[in-house]
Short mmCIF file of C-alpha atoms in Angstrom, two decimals:
data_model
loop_
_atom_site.label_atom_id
_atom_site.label_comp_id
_atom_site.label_asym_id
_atom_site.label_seq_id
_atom_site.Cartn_x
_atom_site.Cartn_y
_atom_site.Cartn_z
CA UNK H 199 0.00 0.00 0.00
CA UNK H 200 1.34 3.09 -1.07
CA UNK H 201 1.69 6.27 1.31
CA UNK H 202 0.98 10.18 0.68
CA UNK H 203 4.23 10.63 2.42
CA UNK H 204 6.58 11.57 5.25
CA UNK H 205 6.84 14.68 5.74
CA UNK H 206 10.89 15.36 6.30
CA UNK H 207 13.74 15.32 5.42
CA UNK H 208 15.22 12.44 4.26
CA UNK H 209 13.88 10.75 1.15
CA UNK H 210 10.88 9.85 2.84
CA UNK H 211 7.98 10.39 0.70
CA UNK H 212 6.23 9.38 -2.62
CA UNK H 213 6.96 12.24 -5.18
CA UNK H 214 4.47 13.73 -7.48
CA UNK H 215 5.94 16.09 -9.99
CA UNK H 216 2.69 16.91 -11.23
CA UNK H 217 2.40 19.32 -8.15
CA UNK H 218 4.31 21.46 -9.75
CA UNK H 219 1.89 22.35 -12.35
CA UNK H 220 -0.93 22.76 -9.89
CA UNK H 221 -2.14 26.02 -9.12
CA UNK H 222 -3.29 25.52 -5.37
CA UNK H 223 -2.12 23.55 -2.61
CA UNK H 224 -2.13 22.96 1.00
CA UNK H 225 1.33 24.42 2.44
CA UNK H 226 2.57 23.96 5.97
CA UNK H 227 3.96 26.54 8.22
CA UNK H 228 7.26 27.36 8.79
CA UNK H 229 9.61 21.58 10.63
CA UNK H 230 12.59 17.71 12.59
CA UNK H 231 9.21 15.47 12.94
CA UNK H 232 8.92 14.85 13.69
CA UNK H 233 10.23 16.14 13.19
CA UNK H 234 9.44 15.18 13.12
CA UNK H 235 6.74 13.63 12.53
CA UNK H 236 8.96 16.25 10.42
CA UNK H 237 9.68 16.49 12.29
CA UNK H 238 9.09 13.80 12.51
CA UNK H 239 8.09 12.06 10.50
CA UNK H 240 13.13 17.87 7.16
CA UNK H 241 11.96 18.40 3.09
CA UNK H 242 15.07 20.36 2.72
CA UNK H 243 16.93 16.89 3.31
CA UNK H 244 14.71 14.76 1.41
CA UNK H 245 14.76 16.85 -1.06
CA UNK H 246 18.78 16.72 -1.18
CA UNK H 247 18.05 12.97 -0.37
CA UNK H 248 16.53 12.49 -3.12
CA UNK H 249 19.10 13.73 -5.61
CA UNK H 250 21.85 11.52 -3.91
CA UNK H 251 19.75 8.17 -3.90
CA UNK H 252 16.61 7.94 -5.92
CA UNK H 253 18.72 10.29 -8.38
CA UNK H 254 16.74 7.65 -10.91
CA UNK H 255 13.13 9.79 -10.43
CA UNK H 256 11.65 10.86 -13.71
CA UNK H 257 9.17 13.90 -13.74
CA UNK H 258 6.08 11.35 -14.60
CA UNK H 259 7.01 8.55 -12.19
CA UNK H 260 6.29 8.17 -8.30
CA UNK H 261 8.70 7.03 -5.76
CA UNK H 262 8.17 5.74 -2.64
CA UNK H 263 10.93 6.42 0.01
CA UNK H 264 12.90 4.18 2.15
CA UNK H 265 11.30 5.95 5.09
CA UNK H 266 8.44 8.05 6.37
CA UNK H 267 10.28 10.10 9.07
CA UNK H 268 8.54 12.01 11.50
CA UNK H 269 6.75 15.41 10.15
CA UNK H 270 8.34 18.50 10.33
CA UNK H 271 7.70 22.02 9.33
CA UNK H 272 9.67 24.03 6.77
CA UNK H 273 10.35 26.74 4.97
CA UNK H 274 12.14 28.77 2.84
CA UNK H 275 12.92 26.14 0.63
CA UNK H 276 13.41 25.41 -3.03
CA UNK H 277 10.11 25.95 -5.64
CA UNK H 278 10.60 22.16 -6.11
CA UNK H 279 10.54 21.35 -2.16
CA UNK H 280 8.39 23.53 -1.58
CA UNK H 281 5.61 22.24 -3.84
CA UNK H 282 6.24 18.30 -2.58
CA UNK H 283 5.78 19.54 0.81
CA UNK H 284 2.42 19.72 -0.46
CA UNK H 285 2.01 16.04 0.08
CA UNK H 286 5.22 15.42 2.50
CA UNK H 287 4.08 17.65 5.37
CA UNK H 288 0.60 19.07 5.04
CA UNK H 289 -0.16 15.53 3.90
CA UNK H 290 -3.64 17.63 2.37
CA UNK H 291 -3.26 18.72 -1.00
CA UNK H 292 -5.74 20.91 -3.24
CA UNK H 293 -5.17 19.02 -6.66
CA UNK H 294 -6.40 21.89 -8.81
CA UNK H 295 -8.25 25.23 -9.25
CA UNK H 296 -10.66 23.34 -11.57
CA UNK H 297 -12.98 22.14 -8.72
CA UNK H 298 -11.65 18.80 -8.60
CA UNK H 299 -12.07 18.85 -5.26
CA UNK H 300 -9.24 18.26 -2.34
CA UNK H 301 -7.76 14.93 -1.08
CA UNK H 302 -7.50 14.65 2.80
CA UNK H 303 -5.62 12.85 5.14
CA UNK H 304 -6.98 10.16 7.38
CA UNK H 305 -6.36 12.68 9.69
CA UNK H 306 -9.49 15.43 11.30
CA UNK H 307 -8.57 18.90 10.42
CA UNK H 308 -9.19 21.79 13.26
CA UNK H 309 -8.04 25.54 13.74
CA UNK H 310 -4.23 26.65 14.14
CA UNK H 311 -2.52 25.20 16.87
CA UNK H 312 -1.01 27.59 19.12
CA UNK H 313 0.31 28.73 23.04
CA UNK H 314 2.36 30.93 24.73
CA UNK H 315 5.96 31.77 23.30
CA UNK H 316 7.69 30.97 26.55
CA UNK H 317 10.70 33.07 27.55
CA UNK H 318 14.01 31.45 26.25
CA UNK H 319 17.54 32.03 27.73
CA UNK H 320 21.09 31.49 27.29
CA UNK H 321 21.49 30.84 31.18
CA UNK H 322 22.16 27.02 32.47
CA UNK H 323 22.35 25.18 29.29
CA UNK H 324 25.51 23.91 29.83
CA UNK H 325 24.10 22.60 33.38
CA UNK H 326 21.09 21.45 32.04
CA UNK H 327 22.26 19.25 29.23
CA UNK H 328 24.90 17.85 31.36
CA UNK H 329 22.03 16.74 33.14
CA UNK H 330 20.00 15.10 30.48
CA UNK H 331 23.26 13.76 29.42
CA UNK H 332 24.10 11.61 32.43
CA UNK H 333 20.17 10.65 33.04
CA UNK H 334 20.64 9.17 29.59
CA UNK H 335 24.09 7.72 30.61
CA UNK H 336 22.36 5.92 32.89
CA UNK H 337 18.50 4.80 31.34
CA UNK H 338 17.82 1.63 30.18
CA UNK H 339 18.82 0.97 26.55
CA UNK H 340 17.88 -2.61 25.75
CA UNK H 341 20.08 -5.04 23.13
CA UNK H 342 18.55 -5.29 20.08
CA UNK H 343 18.55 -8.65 18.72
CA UNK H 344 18.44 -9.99 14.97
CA UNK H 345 14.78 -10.73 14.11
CA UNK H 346 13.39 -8.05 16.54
CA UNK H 347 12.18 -4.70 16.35
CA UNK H 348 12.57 -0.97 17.13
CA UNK H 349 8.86 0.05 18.35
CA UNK H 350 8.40 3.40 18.81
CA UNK H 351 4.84 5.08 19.55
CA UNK H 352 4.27 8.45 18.99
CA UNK H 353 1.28 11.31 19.35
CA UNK H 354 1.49 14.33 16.89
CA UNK H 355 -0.12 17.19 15.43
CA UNK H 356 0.62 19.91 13.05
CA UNK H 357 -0.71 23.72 11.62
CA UNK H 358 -0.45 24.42 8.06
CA UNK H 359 -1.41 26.83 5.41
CA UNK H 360 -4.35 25.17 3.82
CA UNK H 361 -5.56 26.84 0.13
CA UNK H 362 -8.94 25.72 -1.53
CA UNK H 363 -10.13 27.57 -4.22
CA UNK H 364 -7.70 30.59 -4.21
CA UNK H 365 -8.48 30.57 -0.42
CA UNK H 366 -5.79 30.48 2.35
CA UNK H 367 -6.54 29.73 5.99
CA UNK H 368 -4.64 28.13 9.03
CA UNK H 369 -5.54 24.75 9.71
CA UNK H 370 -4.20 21.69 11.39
CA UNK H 371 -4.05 18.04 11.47
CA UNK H 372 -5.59 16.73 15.16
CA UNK H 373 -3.72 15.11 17.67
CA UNK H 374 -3.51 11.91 16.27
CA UNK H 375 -1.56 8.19 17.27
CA UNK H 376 1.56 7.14 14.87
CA UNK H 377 3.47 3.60 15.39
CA UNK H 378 6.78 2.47 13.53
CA UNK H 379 8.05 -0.60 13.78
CA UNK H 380 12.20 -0.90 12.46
CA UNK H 381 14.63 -4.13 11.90
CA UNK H 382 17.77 -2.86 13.45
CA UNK H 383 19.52 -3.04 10.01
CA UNK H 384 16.51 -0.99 8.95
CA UNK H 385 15.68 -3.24 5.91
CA UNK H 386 12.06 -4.18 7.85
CA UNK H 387 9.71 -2.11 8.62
CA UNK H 388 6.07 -1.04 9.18
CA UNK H 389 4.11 2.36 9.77
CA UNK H 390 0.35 2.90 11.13
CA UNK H 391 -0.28 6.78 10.76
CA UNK H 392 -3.45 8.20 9.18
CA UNK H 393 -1.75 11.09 8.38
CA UNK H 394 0.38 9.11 5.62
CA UNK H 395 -1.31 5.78 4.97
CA UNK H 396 -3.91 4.83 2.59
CA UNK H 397 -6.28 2.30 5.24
CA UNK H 398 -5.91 1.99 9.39
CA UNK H 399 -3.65 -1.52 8.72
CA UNK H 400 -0.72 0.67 7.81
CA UNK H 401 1.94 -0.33 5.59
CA UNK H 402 5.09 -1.55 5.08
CA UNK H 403 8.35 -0.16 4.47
CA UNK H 404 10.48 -2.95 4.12
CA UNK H 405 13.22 -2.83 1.45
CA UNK H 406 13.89 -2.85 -1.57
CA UNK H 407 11.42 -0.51 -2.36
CA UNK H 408 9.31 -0.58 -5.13
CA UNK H 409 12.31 0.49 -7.49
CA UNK H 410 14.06 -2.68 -6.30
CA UNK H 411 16.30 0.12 -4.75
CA UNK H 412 17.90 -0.55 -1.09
CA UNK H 413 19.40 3.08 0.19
CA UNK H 414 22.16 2.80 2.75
CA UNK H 415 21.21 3.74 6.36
CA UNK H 416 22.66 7.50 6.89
CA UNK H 417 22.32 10.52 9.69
CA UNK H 418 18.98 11.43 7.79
CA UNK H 419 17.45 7.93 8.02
CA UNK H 420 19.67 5.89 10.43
CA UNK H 421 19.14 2.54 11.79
CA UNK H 422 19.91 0.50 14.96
CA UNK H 423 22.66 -1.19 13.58
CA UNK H 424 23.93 2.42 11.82
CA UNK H 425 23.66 4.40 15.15
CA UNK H 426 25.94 1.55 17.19
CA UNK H 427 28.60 2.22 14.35
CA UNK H 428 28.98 6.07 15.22
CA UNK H 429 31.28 7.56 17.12
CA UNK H 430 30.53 8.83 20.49
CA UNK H 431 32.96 11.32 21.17
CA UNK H 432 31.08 14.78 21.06
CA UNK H 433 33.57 17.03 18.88
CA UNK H 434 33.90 14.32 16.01
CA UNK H 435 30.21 13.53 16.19
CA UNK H 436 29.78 17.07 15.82
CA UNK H 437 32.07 17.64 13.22
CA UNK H 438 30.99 14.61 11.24
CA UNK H 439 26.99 16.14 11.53
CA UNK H 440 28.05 19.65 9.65
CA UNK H 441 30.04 17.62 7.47
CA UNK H 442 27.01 15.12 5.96
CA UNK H 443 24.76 17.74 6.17
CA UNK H 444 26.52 20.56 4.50
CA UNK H 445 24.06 22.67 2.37
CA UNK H 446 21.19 21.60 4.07
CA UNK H 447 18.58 23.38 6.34
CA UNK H 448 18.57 27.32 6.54
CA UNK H 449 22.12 27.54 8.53
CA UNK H 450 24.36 24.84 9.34
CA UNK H 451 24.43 25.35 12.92
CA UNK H 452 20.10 25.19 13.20
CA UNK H 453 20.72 21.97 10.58
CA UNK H 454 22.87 20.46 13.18
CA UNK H 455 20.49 20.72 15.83
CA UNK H 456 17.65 19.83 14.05
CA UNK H 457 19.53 16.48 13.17
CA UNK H 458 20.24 15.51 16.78
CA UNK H 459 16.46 16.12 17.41
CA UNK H 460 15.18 13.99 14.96
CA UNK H 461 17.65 11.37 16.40
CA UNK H 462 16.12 11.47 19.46
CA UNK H 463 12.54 11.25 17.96
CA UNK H 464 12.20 9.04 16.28
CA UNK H 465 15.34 6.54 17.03
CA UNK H 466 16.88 4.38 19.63
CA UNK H 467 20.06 5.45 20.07
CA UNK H 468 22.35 2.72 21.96
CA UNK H 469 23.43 3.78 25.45
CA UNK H 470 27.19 5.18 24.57
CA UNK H 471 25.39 7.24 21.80
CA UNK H 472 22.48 8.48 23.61
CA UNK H 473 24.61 10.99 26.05
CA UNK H 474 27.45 11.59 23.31
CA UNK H 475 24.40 13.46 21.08
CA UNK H 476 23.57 15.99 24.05
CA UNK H 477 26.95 16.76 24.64
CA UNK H 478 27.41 17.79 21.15
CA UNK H 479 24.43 19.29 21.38
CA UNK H 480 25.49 21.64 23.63
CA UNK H 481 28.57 22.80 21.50
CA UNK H 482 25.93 24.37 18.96
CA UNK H 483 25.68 28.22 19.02
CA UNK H 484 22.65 29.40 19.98
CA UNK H 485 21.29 26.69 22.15
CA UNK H 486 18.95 27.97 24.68
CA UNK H 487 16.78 26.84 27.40
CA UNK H 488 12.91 27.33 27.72
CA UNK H 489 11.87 26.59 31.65
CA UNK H 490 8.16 25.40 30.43
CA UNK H 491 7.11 23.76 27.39
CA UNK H 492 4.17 21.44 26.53
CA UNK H 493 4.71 18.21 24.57
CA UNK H 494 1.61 16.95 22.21
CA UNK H 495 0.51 14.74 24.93
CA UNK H 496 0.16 18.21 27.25
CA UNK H 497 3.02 17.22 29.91
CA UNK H 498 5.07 20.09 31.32
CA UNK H 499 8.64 20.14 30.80
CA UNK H 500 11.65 22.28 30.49
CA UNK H 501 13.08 22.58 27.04
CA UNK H 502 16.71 22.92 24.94
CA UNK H 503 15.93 24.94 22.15
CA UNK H 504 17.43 26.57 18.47
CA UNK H 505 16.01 29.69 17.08
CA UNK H 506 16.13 29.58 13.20
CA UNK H 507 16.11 33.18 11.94
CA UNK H 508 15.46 32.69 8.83
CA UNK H 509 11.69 31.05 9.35
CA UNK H 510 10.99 32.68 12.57
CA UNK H 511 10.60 29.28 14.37
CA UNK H 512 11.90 28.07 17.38
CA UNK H 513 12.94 24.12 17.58
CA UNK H 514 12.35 22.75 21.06
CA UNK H 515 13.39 19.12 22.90
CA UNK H 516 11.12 18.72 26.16
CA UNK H 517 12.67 16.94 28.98
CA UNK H 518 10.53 15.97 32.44
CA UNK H 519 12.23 18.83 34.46
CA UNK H 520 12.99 16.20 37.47
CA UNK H 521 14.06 13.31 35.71
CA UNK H 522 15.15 14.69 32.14
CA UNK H 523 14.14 11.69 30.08
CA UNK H 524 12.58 12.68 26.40
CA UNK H 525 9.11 13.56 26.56
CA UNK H 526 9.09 15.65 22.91
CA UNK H 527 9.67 18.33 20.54
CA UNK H 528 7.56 21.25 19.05
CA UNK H 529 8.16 23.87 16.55
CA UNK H 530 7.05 27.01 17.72
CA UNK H 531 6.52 30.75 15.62
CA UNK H 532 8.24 33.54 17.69
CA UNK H 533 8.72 35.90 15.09
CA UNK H 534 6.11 36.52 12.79
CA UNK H 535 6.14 35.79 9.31
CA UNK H 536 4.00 35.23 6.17
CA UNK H 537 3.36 32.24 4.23
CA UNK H 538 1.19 32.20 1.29
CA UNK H 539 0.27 35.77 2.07
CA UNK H 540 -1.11 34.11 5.39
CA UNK H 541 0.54 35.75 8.74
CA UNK H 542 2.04 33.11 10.65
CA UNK H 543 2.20 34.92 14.06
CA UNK H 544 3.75 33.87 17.60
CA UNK H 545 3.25 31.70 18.96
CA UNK H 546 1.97 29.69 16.61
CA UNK H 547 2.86 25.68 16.67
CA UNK H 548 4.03 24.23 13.79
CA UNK H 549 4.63 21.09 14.93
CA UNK H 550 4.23 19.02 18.56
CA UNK H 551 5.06 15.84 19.48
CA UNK H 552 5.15 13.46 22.22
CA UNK H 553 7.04 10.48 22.90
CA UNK H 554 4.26 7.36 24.64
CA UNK H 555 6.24 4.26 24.01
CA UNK H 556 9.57 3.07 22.82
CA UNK H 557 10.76 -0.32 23.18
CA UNK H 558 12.44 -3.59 21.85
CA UNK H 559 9.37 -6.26 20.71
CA UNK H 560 9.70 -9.77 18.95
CA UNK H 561 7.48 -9.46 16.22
CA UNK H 562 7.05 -6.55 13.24
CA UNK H 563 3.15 -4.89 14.59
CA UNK H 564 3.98 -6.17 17.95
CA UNK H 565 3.19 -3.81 20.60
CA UNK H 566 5.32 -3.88 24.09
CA UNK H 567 1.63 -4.92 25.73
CA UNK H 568 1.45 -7.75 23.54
CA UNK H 569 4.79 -8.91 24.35
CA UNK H 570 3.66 -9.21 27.84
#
């Protein structure tokens, strides 16, 4: 069964290059994602993705990605990025301005998400992601065994730009369940989320893909087995994020953060990595801290945070203030900005995300309950 998409960066989505001659379309705001789903579940990567692996796309042929990341907002990006995120984030898509009508997600549509901006500051981040580094130091991160699986359960919403018949509003996609299920070499996998699937049962995304085509595993789509094979000292896993994703994202510094958030998103990094990706983290200009932020599944937490200038948006990780374990991420508008000639102001949220399950099971669509 064939998906609308994944929103996000890397080459997770089924391209359409007939968007490009449409003349209205549902745009998101703004990223991750989760990042999810981008963020979640970023277009600026897949885009780049794209060119590097399925470099074998024509302009009248699909593809179907190796993986549906997490959703994540964007913006500023290439005319051609810009009109697959269309499909890849929005995941809504008005397929002309003949009145053929508009294609929806499994997903319920409301009003703009929003909340308050939250005051962000340069003070204690080194303190406080030494702190969520040793709590991870010292969580459980189960083995991973050949034949079993990465489950990760996730809650997630997003606001877009929505445009039917020459008509732009704010909408967004309701709080709504998403489930992965990864090999650890990444080759097997499945995904149940209405946003992106064509029928509740999911489907897979097991390799080869429908090309025949099996991409390697790489900082933009990484698997179990790919994670346990980087290195864990903070300055060369630093160095070696700016250096695979040069020319990506709006500034290489907000690029680099945005790729240690979707890492812990929508991954399970082993235990030597897990602490090793904060403490690079925190070598990042412009990190900041946010003392109260509100994951998707509304839990209070303190927050490490990026502001990207260039969209106005501010990327945030949300860690239980007492415990600091991963509870989510958001996107968040604190400086205005307009998008399809629609005013995106702050405090505006792109993106939100929460973190319910993650966990090692037997069985691809195995849940951890299930597993008793």
């Amino acid at each position: 069964m064939n998906a609308n998409t994944s929103r996000q960066h890397p080459a997770e989505w089924d391209q359409d290059a007939q968007l490009l001659s449409q003349t209205a379309r549902d745009l998101p705001t703004g990223r991750h994602q989760f990042h999810k789903e981008r963020l979640m579940a970023q277009i600026h990567e897949q885009a780049q993705q794209v060119q590097r692996e399925e470099c074998t796309a024509t302009a009248t042929a699909p593809q179907k990605a190796r993986r549906f990341r997490l959703p994540r907002p964007a913006i500023t990006l290439p005319a051609m990025a810009a009109a697959l995120s269309a499909v890849v984030i929005a995941g809504v898509v008005t397929v002309g301005g003949d009145g053929s009508g508009v294609r929806e997600s499994g997903v319920a549509t409301g009003p703009a998400l929003t909340t308050d901006v939250g005051t962000a500051s340069t003070k204690g981040v080194p303190q406080l992601l030494d702190q969520i580094s040793l709590a991870a130091a010292e969580g459980d991160h189960p083995t991973v065994k050949p034949g079993q699986y990465i489950y990760i359960e996730s809650v997630l919403a997003d606001t877009f730009v929505k445009t039917v018949n020459d008509k732009s509003s704010l909408a967004s996609h309701e709080l709504h369940r998403r489930q992965i299920w990864e090999s650890p070499d990444g080759v097997k996998g499945w995904l149940i989320d209405p946003a992106v699937n064509d029928g509740p049962e999911g489907e897979t995304l097991s390799l080869p893909d429908e090309q025949g085509n099996t991409p390697k595993a790489h900082l933009g789509s990484p698997s179990f087995d790919y994670l346990t094979k980087l290195t864990t000292d903070p300055d060369a896993l630093l160095a070696k994020i700016y250096k695979e994703t040069k020319g990506q994202g709006n500034t290489p510094d907000q690029q680099a953060f945005t790729t240690i958030g979707d890492l812990l998103a929508e991954s399970y990094p082993p235990a030597e990595l897990y602490p090793a990706l904060f403490e690079a983290a925190a070598k990042i200009p412009g990190v900041v801290v946010v003392d109260d932020a509100v994951d998707a599944a509304g839990r209070h937490g303190v927050a490490v945070a990026r502001l990207d200038e260039t969209s106005g948006q501010r990327e945030e990780w949300i860690f239980d203030k007492k415990t600091h374990v991963y509870l989510g991420a958001r996107n968040v508008q604190v400086k205005p900005i307009k998008e399809e000639g629609i005013l995106i102001k702050p405090g505006t949220v792109n993106f939100t995300m929460a973190v319910k399950n993650r966990a090692v099971v037997d069985g691809m669509k195995q849940t951890p309950s299930q597993a008793g």
